mmCIF file of C-alpha atoms in Angstrom:
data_model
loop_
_atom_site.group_PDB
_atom_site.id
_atom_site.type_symbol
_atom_site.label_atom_id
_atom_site.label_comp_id
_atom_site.label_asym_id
_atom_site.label_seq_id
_atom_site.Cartn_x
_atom_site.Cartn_y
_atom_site.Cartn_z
ATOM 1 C CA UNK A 1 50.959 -42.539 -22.267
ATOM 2 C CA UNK A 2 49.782 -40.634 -18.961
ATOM 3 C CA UNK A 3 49.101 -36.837 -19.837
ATOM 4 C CA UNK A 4 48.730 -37.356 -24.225
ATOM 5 C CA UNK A 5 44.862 -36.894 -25.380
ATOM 6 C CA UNK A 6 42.970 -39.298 -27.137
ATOM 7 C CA UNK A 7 43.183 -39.106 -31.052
ATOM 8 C CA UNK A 8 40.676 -36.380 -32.280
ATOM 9 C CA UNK A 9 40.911 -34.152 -29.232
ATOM 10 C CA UNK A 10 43.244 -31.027 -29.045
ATOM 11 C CA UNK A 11 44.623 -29.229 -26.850
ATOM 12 C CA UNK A 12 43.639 -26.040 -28.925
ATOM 13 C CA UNK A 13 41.585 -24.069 -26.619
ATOM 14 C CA UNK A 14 43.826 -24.300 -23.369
ATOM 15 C CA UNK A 15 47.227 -23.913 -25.452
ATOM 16 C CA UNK A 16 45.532 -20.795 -26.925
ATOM 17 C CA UNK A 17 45.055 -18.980 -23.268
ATOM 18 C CA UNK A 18 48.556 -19.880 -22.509
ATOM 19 C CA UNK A 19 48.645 -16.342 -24.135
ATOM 20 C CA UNK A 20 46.133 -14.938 -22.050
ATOM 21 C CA UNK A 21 47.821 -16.150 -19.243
ATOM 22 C CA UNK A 22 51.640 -14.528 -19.967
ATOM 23 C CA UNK A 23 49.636 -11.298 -20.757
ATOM 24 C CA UNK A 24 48.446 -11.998 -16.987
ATOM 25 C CA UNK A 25 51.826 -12.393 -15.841
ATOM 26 C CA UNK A 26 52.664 -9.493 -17.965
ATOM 27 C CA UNK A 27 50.002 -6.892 -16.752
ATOM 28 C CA UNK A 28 50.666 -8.161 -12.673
ATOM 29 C CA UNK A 29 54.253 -7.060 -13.402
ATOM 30 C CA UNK A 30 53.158 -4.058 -14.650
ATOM 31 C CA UNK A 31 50.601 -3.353 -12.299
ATOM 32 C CA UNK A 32 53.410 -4.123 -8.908
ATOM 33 C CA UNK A 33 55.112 -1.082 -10.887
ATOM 34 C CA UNK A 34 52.209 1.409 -10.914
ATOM 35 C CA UNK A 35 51.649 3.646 -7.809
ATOM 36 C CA UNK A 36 48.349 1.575 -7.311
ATOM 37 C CA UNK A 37 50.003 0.037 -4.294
ATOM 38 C CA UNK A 38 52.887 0.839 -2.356
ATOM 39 C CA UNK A 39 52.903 -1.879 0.305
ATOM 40 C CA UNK A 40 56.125 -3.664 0.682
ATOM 41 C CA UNK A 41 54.802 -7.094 -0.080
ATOM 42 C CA UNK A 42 54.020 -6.360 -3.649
ATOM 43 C CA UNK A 43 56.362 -8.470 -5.193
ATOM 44 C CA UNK A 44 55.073 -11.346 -2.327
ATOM 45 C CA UNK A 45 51.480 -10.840 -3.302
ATOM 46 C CA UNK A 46 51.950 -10.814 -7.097
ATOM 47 C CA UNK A 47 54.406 -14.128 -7.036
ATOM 48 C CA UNK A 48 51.369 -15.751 -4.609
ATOM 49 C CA UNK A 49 48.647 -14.764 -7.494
ATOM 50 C CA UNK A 50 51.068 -16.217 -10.414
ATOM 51 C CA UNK A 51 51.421 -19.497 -8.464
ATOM 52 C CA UNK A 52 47.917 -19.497 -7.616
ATOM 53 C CA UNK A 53 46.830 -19.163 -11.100
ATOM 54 C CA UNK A 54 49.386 -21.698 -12.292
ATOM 55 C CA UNK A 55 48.106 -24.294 -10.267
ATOM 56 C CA UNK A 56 44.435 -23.525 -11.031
ATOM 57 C CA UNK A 57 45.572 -23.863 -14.958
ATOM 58 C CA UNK A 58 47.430 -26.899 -14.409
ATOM 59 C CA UNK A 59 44.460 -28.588 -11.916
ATOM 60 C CA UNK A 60 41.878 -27.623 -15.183
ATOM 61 C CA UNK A 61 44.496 -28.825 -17.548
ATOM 62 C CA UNK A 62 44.688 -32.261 -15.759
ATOM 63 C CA UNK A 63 40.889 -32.712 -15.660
ATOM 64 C CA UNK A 64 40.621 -31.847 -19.796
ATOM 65 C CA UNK A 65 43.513 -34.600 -20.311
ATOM 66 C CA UNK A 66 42.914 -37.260 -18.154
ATOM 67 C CA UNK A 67 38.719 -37.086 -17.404
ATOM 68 C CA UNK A 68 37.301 -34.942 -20.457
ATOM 69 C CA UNK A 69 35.815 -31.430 -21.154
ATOM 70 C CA UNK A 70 33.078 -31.823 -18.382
ATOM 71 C CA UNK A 71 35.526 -31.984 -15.736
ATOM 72 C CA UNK A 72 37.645 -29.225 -16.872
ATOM 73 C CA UNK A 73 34.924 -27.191 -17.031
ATOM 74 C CA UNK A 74 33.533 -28.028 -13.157
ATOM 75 C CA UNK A 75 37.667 -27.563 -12.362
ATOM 76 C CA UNK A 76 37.218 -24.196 -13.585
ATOM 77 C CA UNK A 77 33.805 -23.285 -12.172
ATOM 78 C CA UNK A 78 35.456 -24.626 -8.966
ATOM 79 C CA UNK A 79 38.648 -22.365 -9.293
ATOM 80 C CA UNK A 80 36.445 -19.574 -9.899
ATOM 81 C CA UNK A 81 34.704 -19.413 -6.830
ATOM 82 C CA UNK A 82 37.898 -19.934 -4.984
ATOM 83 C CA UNK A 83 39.047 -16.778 -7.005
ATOM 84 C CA UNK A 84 35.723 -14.834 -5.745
ATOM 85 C CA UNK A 85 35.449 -16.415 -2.150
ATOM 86 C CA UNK A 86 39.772 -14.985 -2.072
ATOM 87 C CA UNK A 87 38.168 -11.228 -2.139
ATOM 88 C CA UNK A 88 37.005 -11.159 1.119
ATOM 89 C CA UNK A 89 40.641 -12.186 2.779
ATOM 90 C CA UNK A 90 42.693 -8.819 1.122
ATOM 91 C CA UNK A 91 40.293 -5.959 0.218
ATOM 92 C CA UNK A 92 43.402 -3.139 -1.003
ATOM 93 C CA UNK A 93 42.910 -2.428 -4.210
ATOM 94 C CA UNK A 94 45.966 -3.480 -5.481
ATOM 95 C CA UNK A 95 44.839 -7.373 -4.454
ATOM 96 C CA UNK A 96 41.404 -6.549 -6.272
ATOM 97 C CA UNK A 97 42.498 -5.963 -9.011
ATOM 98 C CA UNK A 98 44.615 -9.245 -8.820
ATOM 99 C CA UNK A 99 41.667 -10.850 -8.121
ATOM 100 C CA UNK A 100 39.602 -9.345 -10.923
ATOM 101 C CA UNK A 101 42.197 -10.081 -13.325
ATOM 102 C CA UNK A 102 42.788 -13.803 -12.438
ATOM 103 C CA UNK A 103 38.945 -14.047 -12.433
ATOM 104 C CA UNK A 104 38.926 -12.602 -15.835
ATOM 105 C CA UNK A 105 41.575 -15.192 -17.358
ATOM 106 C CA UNK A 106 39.813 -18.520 -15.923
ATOM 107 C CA UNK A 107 36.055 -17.239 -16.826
ATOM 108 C CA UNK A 108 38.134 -16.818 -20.375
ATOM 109 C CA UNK A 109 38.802 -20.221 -19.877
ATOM 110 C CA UNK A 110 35.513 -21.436 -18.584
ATOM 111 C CA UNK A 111 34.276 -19.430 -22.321
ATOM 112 C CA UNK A 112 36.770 -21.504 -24.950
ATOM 113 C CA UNK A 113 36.007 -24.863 -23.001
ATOM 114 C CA UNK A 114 32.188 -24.169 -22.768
ATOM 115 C CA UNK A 115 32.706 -23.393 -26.778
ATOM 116 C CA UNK A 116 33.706 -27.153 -27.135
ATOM 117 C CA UNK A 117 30.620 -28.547 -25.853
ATOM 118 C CA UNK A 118 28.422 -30.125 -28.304
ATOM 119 C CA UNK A 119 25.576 -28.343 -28.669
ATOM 120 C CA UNK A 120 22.575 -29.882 -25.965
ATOM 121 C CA UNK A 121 24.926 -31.463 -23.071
ATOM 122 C CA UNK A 122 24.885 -28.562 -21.391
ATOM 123 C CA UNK A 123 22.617 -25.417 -22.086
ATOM 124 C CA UNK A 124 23.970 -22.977 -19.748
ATOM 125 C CA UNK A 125 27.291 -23.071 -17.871
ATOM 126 C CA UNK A 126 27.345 -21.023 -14.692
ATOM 127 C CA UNK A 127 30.174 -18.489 -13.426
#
């Protein structure tokens, strides 16, 4: 069955920053509210950051089902420094903050799945 782990592994760690991530969703939302920005894309630019992180969580979430917790982690190492290297494009800081706060949620990721390692595969995982 495409998509179901192998017996033993869980899904534990990703299912638990499903949370993280509708406290994302949550604090964008609140944050398109705030007088931190009054541009009239707002709404635009928060939907593209949702999306974005969506399919960075769902590329990561792929890689931990189908080719193991070594790939999810490079998937998420990868989607970080798209997150970083996206700075540079929109530098209001409305979209910073954006930024920083996606950032935040996948290096939360990059934590719990880097927790899962046995101990001596890898010593150090880079952000």
């Amino acid at each position: 069955m495409r998509g179901a782990l192998p017996p033993g592994r869980r899904r534990s760690s990703l299912t638990k920053s499903v949370q993280w991530q509708i406290e994302y969703d949550a604090s964008l939302v609140q944050l398109g509210k705030s007088s931190l920005d009054n541009y009239n894309d707002t709404d635009d630019i928060i939907k593209a950051s949702q999306k974005d992180l969506s399919n960075y969580y769902d590329k990561i979430c792929h890689c931990m089902e189908e080719l193991g917790l070594v790939f999810a982690i490079e998937a998420t190492i990868i989607c970080i420094d798209a997150v970083s290297s996206s700075n540079s494009i929109d530098c209001r800081d409305f979209v910073m903050v954006i930024v920083a706060q996606c950032k935040s949620f996948l290096e939360e990721v990059l934590q719990k799945l880097a927790e899962r390692l046995p101990e001596g595969i890898i010593t150090q995982v880079h952000t």
